[in-house]
Amino acid sequence: MSKKSKQNTHPKMELFGHDGNIFAILGRASRLLRENGQRDQSKEMCERVYGCHSYDDALFIISEYVETELSDPDHMAAREKTPKPKERGDAR
């Protein structure tokens, strides 16, 4: 497989078995991307996950870069229709 075609693929990863630990999931996804010659995508994904505000958002971001159970197009379309929660202000 050529380097160019390898970079256009989404490595497959199962979310099941990571005990819900977002850092373990992110680490595995990042490693898969780097192993597939997608170092820039790995860095971008990590930065986006670190900046997001919820566990669910983090999982969906990861699923944009690696193929997971959440990468299903129907699931992604349903997510886009779900309203996002409003940001909470400083309670002080």
PDB file of C-alpha atoms in Angstrom:
ATOM      1  CA  MET A   1       0.000   0.000   0.000  1.00  0.00           C
ATOM      2  CA  SER A   2       1.408   3.395  -0.954  1.00  0.00           C
ATOM      3  CA  LYS A   3       1.979   6.062   1.672  1.00  0.00           C
ATOM      4  CA  LYS A   4      -0.605   8.373   0.086  1.00  0.00           C
ATOM      5  CA  SER A   5      -3.405   5.789   0.080  1.00  0.00           C
ATOM      6  CA  LYS A   6      -2.465   4.710   3.590  1.00  0.00           C
ATOM      7  CA  GLN A   7      -2.921   8.289   4.850  1.00  0.00           C
ATOM      8  CA  ASN A   8      -6.443   8.527   3.427  1.00  0.00           C
ATOM      9  CA  THR A   9      -7.744   5.575   5.421  1.00  0.00           C
ATOM     10  CA  HIS A  10      -9.342   5.596   8.834  1.00  0.00           C
ATOM     11  CA  PRO A  11      -7.826   2.865  11.002  1.00  0.00           C
ATOM     12  CA  LYS A  12     -10.411   0.682  12.730  1.00  0.00           C
ATOM     13  CA  MET A  13     -10.673   0.614  16.518  1.00  0.00           C
ATOM     14  CA  GLU A  14     -13.265  -0.824  18.884  1.00  0.00           C
ATOM     15  CA  LEU A  15     -14.336   1.357  21.791  1.00  0.00           C
ATOM     16  CA  PHE A  16     -15.429  -1.700  23.744  1.00  0.00           C
ATOM     17  CA  GLY A  17     -12.790  -2.897  26.186  1.00  0.00           C
ATOM     18  CA  HIS A  18     -11.277   0.443  27.202  1.00  0.00           C
ATOM     19  CA  ASP A  19     -13.352   0.681  30.411  1.00  0.00           C
ATOM     20  CA  GLY A  20     -14.639   4.083  29.341  1.00  0.00           C
ATOM     21  CA  ASN A  21     -11.314   5.777  30.055  1.00  0.00           C
ATOM     22  CA  ILE A  22     -11.163   8.620  27.537  1.00  0.00           C
ATOM     23  CA  PHE A  23      -7.392   8.928  27.901  1.00  0.00           C
ATOM     24  CA  ALA A  24      -6.882   5.236  27.093  1.00  0.00           C
ATOM     25  CA  ILE A  25      -9.214   5.563  24.098  1.00  0.00           C
ATOM     26  CA  LEU A  26      -7.465   8.731  22.902  1.00  0.00           C
ATOM     27  CA  GLY A  27      -4.036   7.140  23.339  1.00  0.00           C
ATOM     28  CA  ARG A  28      -5.005   4.058  21.340  1.00  0.00           C
ATOM     29  CA  ALA A  29      -6.567   6.150  18.553  1.00  0.00           C
ATOM     30  CA  SER A  30      -3.534   8.438  18.434  1.00  0.00           C
ATOM     31  CA  ARG A  31      -1.180   5.462  18.235  1.00  0.00           C
ATOM     32  CA  LEU A  32      -3.230   3.915  15.404  1.00  0.00           C
ATOM     33  CA  LEU A  33      -3.080   7.130  13.405  1.00  0.00           C
ATOM     34  CA  ARG A  34       0.686   7.495  13.895  1.00  0.00           C
ATOM     35  CA  GLU A  35       1.239   3.846  12.920  1.00  0.00           C
ATOM     36  CA  ASN A  36      -0.693   4.578   9.709  1.00  0.00           C
ATOM     37  CA  GLY A  37       1.444   7.590   8.796  1.00  0.00           C
ATOM     38  CA  GLN A  38      -1.116  10.141   9.976  1.00  0.00           C
ATOM     39  CA  ARG A  39       0.930  12.027  12.573  1.00  0.00           C
ATOM     40  CA  ASP A  40      -0.671  15.409  11.781  1.00  0.00           C
ATOM     41  CA  GLN A  41      -4.175  13.964  12.149  1.00  0.00           C
ATOM     42  CA  SER A  42      -3.157  12.395  15.458  1.00  0.00           C
ATOM     43  CA  LYS A  43      -1.977  15.742  16.798  1.00  0.00           C
ATOM     44  CA  GLU A  44      -5.080  17.551  15.515  1.00  0.00           C
ATOM     45  CA  MET A  45      -7.391  14.946  17.060  1.00  0.00           C
ATOM     46  CA  CYS A  46      -5.671  15.184  20.443  1.00  0.00           C
ATOM     47  CA  GLU A  47      -5.863  18.981  20.462  1.00  0.00           C
ATOM     48  CA  ARG A  48      -9.563  18.892  19.610  1.00  0.00           C
ATOM     49  CA  VAL A  49     -10.309  16.296  22.303  1.00  0.00           C
ATOM     50  CA  TYR A  50      -8.371  18.247  24.943  1.00  0.00           C
ATOM     51  CA  GLY A  51     -10.417  21.332  24.081  1.00  0.00           C
ATOM     52  CA  CYS A  52     -13.856  19.736  24.086  1.00  0.00           C
ATOM     53  CA  HIS A  53     -16.301  19.969  26.963  1.00  0.00           C
ATOM     54  CA  SER A  54     -17.824  16.518  27.264  1.00  0.00           C
ATOM     55  CA  TYR A  55     -17.003  12.848  27.162  1.00  0.00           C
ATOM     56  CA  ASP A  56     -19.501  12.272  24.345  1.00  0.00           C
ATOM     57  CA  ASP A  57     -17.989  15.051  22.238  1.00  0.00           C
ATOM     58  CA  ALA A  58     -14.541  13.533  22.800  1.00  0.00           C
ATOM     59  CA  LEU A  59     -15.749  10.125  21.570  1.00  0.00           C
ATOM     60  CA  PHE A  60     -17.320  11.630  18.477  1.00  0.00           C
ATOM     61  CA  ILE A  61     -14.169  13.615  17.677  1.00  0.00           C
ATOM     62  CA  ILE A  62     -12.089  10.438  17.958  1.00  0.00           C
ATOM     63  CA  SER A  63     -14.614   8.683  15.711  1.00  0.00           C
ATOM     64  CA  GLU A  64     -14.003  11.281  13.005  1.00  0.00           C
ATOM     65  CA  TYR A  65     -10.359  10.188  12.781  1.00  0.00           C
ATOM     66  CA  VAL A  66     -10.562   6.434  13.424  1.00  0.00           C
ATOM     67  CA  GLU A  67     -13.391   4.110  12.491  1.00  0.00           C
ATOM     68  CA  THR A  68     -15.337   3.106  15.609  1.00  0.00           C
ATOM     69  CA  GLU A  69     -18.847   1.925  16.403  1.00  0.00           C
ATOM     70  CA  LEU A  70     -19.805   5.629  16.474  1.00  0.00           C
ATOM     71  CA  SER A  71     -18.484   6.246  12.940  1.00  0.00           C
ATOM     72  CA  ASP A  72     -21.711   4.883  11.442  1.00  0.00           C
ATOM     73  CA  PRO A  73     -23.125   7.584   9.116  1.00  0.00           C
ATOM     74  CA  ASP A  74     -26.665   7.181  10.524  1.00  0.00           C
ATOM     75  CA  HIS A  75     -25.371   7.666  14.060  1.00  0.00           C
ATOM     76  CA  MET A  76     -23.394  10.767  13.051  1.00  0.00           C
ATOM     77  CA  ALA A  77     -26.446  12.275  11.282  1.00  0.00           C
ATOM     78  CA  ALA A  78     -28.600  11.753  14.370  1.00  0.00           C
ATOM     79  CA  ARG A  79     -25.953  13.416  16.533  1.00  0.00           C
ATOM     80  CA  GLU A  80     -25.914  16.508  14.323  1.00  0.00           C
ATOM     81  CA  LYS A  81     -29.682  16.931  14.873  1.00  0.00           C
ATOM     82  CA  THR A  82     -29.343  16.740  18.674  1.00  0.00           C
ATOM     83  CA  PRO A  83     -29.234  20.205  20.269  1.00  0.00           C
ATOM     84  CA  LYS A  84     -26.035  20.974  22.131  1.00  0.00           C
ATOM     85  CA  PRO A  85     -26.285  21.917  25.825  1.00  0.00           C
ATOM     86  CA  LYS A  86     -25.796  25.567  26.665  1.00  0.00           C
ATOM     87  CA  GLU A  87     -22.490  26.589  28.207  1.00  0.00           C
ATOM     88  CA  ARG A  88     -22.608  27.211  31.916  1.00  0.00           C
ATOM     89  CA  GLY A  89     -21.302  30.492  33.203  1.00  0.00           C
ATOM     90  CA  ASP A  90     -19.201  31.151  36.245  1.00  0.00           C
ATOM     91  CA  ALA A  91     -21.375  30.516  39.316  1.00  0.00           C
ATOM     92  CA  ARG A  92     -19.532  33.034  41.500  1.00  0.00           C
TER      93      ARG A  92
END
